[in-house]
Structure formats: C-alpha cells, structure tokens
PDB file of C-alpha atoms in Angstrom:
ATOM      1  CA  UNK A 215     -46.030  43.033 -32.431  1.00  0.00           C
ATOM      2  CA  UNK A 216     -43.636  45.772 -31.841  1.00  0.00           C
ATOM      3  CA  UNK A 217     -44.142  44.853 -27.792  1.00  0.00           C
ATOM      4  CA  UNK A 218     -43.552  41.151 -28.245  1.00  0.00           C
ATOM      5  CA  UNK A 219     -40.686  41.792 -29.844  1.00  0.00           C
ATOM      6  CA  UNK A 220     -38.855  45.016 -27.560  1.00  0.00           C
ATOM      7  CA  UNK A 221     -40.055  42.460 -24.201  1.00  0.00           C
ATOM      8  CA  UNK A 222     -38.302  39.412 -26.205  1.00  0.00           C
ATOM      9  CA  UNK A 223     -35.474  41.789 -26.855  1.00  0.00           C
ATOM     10  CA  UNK A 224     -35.221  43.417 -23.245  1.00  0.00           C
ATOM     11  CA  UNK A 225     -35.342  39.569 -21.708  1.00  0.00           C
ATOM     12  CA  UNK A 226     -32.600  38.347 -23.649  1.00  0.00           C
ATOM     13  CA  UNK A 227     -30.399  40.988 -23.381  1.00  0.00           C
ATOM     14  CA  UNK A 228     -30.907  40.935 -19.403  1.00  0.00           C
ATOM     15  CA  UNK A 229     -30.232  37.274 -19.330  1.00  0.00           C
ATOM     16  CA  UNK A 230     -26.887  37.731 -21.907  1.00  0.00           C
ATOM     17  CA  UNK A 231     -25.944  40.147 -18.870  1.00  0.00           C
ATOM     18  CA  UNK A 232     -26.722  38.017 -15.747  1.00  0.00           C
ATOM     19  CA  UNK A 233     -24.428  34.883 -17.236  1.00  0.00           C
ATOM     20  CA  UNK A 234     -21.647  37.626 -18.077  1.00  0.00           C
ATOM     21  CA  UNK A 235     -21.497  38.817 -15.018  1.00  0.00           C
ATOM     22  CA  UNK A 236     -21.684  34.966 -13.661  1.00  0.00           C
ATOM     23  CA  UNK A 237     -19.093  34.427 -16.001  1.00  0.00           C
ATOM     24  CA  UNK A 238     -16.699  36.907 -14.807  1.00  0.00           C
ATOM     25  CA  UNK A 239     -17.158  36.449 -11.391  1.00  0.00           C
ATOM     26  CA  UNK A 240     -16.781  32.421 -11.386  1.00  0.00           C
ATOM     27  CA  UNK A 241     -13.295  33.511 -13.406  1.00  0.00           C
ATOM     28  CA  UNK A 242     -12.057  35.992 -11.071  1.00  0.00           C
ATOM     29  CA  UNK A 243     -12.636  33.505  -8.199  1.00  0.00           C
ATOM     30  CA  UNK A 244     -10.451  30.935 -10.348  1.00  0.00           C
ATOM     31  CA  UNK A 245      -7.937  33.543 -10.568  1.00  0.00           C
ATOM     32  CA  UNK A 246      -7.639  34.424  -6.693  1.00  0.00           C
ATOM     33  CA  UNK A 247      -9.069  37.522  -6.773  1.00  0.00           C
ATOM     34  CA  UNK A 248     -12.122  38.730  -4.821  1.00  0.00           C
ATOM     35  CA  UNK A 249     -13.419  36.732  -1.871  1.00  0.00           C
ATOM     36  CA  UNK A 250     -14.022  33.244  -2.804  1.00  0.00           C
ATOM     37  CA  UNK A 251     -14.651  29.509  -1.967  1.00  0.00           C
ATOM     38  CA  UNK A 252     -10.941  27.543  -1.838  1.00  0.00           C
ATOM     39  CA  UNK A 253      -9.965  24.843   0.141  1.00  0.00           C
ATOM     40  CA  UNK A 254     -12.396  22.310   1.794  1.00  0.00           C
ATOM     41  CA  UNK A 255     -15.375  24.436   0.645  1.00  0.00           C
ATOM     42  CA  UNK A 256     -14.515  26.930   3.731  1.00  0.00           C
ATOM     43  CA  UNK A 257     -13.891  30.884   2.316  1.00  0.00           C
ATOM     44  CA  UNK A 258     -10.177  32.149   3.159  1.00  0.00           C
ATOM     45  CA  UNK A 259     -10.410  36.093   2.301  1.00  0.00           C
ATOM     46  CA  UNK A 260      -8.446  37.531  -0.548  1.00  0.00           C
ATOM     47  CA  UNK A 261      -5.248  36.184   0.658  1.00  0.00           C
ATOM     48  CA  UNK A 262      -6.860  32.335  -0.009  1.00  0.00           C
ATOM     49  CA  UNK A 263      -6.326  31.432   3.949  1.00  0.00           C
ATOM     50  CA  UNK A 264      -2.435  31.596   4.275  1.00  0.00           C
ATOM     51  CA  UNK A 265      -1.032  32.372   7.989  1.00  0.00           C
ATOM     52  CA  UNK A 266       2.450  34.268   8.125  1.00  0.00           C
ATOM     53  CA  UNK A 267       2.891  33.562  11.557  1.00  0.00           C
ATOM     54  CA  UNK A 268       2.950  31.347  14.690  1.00  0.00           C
ATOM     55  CA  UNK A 269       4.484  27.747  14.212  1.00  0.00           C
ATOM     56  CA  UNK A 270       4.764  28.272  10.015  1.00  0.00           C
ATOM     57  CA  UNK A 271       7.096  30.807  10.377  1.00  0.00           C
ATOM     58  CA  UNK A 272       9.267  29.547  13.213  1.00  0.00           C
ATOM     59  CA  UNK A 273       9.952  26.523  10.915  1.00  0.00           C
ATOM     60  CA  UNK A 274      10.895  28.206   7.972  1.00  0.00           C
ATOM     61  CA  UNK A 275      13.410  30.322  10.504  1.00  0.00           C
ATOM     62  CA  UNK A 276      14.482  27.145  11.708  1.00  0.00           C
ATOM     63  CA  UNK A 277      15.054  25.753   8.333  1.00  0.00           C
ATOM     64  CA  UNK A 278      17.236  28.629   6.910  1.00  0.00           C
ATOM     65  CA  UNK A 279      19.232  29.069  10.175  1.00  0.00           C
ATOM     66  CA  UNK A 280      19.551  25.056  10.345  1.00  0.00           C
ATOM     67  CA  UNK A 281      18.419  25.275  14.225  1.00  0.00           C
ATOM     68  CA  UNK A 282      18.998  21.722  15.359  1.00  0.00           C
ATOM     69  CA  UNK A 283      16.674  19.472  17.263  1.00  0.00           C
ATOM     70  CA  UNK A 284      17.505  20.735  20.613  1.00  0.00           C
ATOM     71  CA  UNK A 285      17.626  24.317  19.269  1.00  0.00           C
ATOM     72  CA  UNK A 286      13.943  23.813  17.919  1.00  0.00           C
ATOM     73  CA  UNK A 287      12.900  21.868  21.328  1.00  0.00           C
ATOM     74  CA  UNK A 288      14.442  24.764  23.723  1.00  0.00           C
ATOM     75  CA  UNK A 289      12.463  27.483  21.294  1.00  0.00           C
ATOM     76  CA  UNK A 290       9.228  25.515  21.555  1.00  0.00           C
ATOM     77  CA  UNK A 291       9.435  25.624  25.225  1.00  0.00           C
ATOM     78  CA  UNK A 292      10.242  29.120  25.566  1.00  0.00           C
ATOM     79  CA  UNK A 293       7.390  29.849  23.313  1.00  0.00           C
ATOM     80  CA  UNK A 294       4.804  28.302  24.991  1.00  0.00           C
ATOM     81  CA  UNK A 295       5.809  29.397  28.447  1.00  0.00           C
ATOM     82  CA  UNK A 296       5.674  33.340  26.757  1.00  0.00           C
ATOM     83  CA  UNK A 297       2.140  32.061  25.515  1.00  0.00           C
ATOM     84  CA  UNK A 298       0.942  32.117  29.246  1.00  0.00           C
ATOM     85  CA  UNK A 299       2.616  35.513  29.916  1.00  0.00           C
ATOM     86  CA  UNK A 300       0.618  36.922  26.868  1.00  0.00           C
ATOM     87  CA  UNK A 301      -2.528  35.611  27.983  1.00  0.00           C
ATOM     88  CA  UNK A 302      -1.940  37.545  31.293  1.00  0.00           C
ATOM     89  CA  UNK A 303      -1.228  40.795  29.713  1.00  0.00           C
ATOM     90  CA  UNK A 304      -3.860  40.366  27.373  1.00  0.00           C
ATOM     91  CA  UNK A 305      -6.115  39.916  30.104  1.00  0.00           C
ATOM     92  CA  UNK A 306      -5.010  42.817  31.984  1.00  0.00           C
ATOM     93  CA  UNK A 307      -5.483  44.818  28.347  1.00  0.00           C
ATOM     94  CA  UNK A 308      -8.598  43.597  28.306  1.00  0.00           C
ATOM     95  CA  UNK A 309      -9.559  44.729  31.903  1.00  0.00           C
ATOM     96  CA  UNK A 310      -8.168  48.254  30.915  1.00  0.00           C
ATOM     97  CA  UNK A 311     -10.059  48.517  28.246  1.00  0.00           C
ATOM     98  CA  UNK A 312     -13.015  47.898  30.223  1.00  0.00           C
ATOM     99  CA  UNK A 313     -11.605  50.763  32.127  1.00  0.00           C
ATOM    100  CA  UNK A 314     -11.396  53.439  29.380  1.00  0.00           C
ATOM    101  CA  UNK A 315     -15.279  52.508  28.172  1.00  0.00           C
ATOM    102  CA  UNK A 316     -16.743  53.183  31.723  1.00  0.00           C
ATOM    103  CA  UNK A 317     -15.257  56.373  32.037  1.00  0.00           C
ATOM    104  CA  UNK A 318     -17.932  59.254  32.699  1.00  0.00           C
ATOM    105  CA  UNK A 319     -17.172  61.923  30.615  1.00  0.00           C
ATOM    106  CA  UNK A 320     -19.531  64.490  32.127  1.00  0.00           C
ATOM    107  CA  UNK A 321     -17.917  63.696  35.611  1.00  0.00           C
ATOM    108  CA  UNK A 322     -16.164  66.112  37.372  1.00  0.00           C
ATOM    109  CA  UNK A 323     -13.160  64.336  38.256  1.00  0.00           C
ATOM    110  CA  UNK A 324     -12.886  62.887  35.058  1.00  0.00           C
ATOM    111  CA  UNK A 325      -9.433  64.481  33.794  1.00  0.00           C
ATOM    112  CA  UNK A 326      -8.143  63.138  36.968  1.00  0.00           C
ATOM    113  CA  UNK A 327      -9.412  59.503  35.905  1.00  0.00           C
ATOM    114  CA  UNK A 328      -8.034  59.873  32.845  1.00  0.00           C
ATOM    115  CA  UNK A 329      -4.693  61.011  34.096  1.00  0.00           C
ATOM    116  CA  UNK A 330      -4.741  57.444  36.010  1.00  0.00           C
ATOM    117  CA  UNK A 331      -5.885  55.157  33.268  1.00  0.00           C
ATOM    118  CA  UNK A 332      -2.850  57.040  31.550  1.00  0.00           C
ATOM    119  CA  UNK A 333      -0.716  55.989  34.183  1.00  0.00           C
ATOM    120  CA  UNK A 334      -2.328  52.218  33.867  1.00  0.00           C
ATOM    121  CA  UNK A 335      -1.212  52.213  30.115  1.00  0.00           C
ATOM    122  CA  UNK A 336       2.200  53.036  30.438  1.00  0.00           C
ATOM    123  CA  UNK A 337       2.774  50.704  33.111  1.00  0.00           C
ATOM    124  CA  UNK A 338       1.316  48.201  31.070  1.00  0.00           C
ATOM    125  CA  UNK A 339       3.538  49.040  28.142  1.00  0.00           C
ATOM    126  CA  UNK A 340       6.471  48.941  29.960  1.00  0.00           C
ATOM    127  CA  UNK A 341       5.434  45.439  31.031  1.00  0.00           C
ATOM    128  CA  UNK A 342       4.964  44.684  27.761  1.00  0.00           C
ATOM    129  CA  UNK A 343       8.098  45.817  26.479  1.00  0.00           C
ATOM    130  CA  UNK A 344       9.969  44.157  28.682  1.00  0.00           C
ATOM    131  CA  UNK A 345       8.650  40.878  28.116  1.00  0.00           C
ATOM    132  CA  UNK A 346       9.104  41.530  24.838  1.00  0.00           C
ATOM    133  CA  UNK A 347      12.560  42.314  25.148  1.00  0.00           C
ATOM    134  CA  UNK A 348      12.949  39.119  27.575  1.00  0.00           C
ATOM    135  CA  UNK A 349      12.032  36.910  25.130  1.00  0.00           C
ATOM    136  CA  UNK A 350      14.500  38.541  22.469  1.00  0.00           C
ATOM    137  CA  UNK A 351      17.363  37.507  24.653  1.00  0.00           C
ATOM    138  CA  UNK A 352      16.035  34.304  25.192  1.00  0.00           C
ATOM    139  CA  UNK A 353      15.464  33.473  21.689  1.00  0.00           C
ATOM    140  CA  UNK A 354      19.483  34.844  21.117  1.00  0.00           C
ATOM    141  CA  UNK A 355      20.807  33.025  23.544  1.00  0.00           C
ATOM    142  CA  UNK A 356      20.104  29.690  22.055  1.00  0.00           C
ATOM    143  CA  UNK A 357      21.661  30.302  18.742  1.00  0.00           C
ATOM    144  CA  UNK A 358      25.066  30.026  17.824  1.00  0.00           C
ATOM    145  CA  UNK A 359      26.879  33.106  16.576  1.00  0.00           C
ATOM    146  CA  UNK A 360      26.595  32.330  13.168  1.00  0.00           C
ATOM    147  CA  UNK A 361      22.769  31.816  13.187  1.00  0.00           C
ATOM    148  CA  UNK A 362      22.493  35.248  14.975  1.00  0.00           C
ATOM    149  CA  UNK A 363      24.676  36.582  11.892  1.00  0.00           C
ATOM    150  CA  UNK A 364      22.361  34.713   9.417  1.00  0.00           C
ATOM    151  CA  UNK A 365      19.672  35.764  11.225  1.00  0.00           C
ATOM    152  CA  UNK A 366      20.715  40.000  10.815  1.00  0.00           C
ATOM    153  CA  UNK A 367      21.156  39.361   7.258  1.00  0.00           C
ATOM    154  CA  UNK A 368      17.597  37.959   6.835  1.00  0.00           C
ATOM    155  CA  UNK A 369      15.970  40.436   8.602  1.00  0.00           C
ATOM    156  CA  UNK A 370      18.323  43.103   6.862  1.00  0.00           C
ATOM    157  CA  UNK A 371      17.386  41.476   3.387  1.00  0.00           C
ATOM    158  CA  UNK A 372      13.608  41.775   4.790  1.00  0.00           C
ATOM    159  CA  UNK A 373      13.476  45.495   5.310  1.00  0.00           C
ATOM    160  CA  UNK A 374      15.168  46.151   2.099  1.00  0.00           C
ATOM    161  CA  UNK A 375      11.887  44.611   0.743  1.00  0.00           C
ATOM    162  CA  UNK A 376      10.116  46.468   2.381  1.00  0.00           C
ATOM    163  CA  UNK A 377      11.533  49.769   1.296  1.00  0.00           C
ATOM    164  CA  UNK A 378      11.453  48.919  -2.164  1.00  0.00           C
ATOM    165  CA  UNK A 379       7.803  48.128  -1.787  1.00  0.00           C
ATOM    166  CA  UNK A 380       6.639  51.211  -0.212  1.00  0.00           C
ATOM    167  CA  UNK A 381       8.401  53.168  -2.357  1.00  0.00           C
ATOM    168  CA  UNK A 382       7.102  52.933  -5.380  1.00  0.00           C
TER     169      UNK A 382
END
C-alpha cells in the first residue's frame, strides 16, 4: 500500500512539474524572451528577426533627412556599385585568410612569411579604408547642407545613447 501510494505520489508530482515547466516556457516565448517560433513559423533569435541595416535603415535616413526622389535614386546607385567593390575585397579577405591557415609554423622561414602576410593585411586595410572613406564623400556630396547638418545631429544624438547605455 505504502508503494502504490509514494509511486502515485512521485508520478504526479513529476507530471505537475513537466506542464510547469511547459507552462513557463510557452509564456516566456509569448513574451519575447528566449529563442522562439514568431513569424511564418520560421525562428528569428532573441531579437524576433529584426535587421538594423541594409535598405531598412537607408529609408528611415531618408525619411528623417527628407532625401528626395533623385537623392534616394543617386544613393541607390552608389550603393550598389560599392556592393561590387565589397565583394572584391571580401574576396581578396577571403583569399588571405586562406593565406594565414596554410602557414607552417614549424617552418624555418616562417617569421619571414608572417612578416609578408602582415604586409598583405595592411595593404588590404588601407584599401579598405579608402573605399570606405570614398563612399563617405560620395554619400555627402549628394545632400544639401542642411541634411548634412541634420544628419551630425542624428548621429550626435546616437552616440549620446550610446554613452548613457554603457554607462550604467
């Protein structure tokens, strides 16, 4: 008797803990915490699938700068034409890389190999940087002088944000 009744006991009490913890989870999904099932069935990550970048951001510069038609048409074709200089230096970062993992380090000449690879990286930084800086001006140069003020304050207004954030 004292069996039937300590198994009936120990099975309830597991099943009382498996639909709690069902319970909680289903409501911390609802809530948008934890990874989870959102939109379309598909799973998004904690942040529940939202991009901060690319096209979604360019229109909400657009919008609060009031970039005009052309404005928006000119940055859409400087954009993709920087796409295809991307892909090349990603390419050639990816070729580097390739580099760096084949190096031998129980080769003798192997400090100077890494002296040249560190060569290969700075070039391809500077690169970088200057397309980088090359599209900057571009970007600039299509919007008024009162859109490149708006556009100072915003990004002034931004890393006030950010400070406040990271220092609490």
């Amino acid at each position: 008797m004292k069996k039937a009744l300590l198994v009936t006991l120990l099975a309830s009490t597991l099943g009382l803990g498996a639909t709690a913890v069902h319970a909680e989870s289903e409501s911390s999904d609802k809530r948008g915490h934890g990874y989870s099932k959102h939109k379309d069935g598909k799973h998004h990550g904690k942040r529940g699938g939202k991009r901060h970048g690319g096209a979604h951001k360019m229109q909400r510069i657009a919008k609060k700068l009031g970039l005009t038609e052309a404005q928006q048409a000119e940055i859409k074709t400087l954009r993709e034409a920087q796409k295809e200089e991307h892909k090349a230096l990603r390419e050639e970062m990816k070729a580097f890389r390739e580099k760096m993992k084949a190096l031998d380090t129980s080769s003798a000449d192997y400090d100077s190999q890494v002296a040249a690879l560190a060569d290969e990286k700075a070039n391809f930084e500077r690169k970088r940087f200057i397309q980088k800086s090359t599209a900057r001006q571009a970007f600039m140069n299509v919007l008024t002088e009162e859109q490149r003020a708006t556009l100072k304050t915003m990004k002034e207004e931004r890393k006030n944000r950010r400070g406040k954030r990271h220092s609490k």
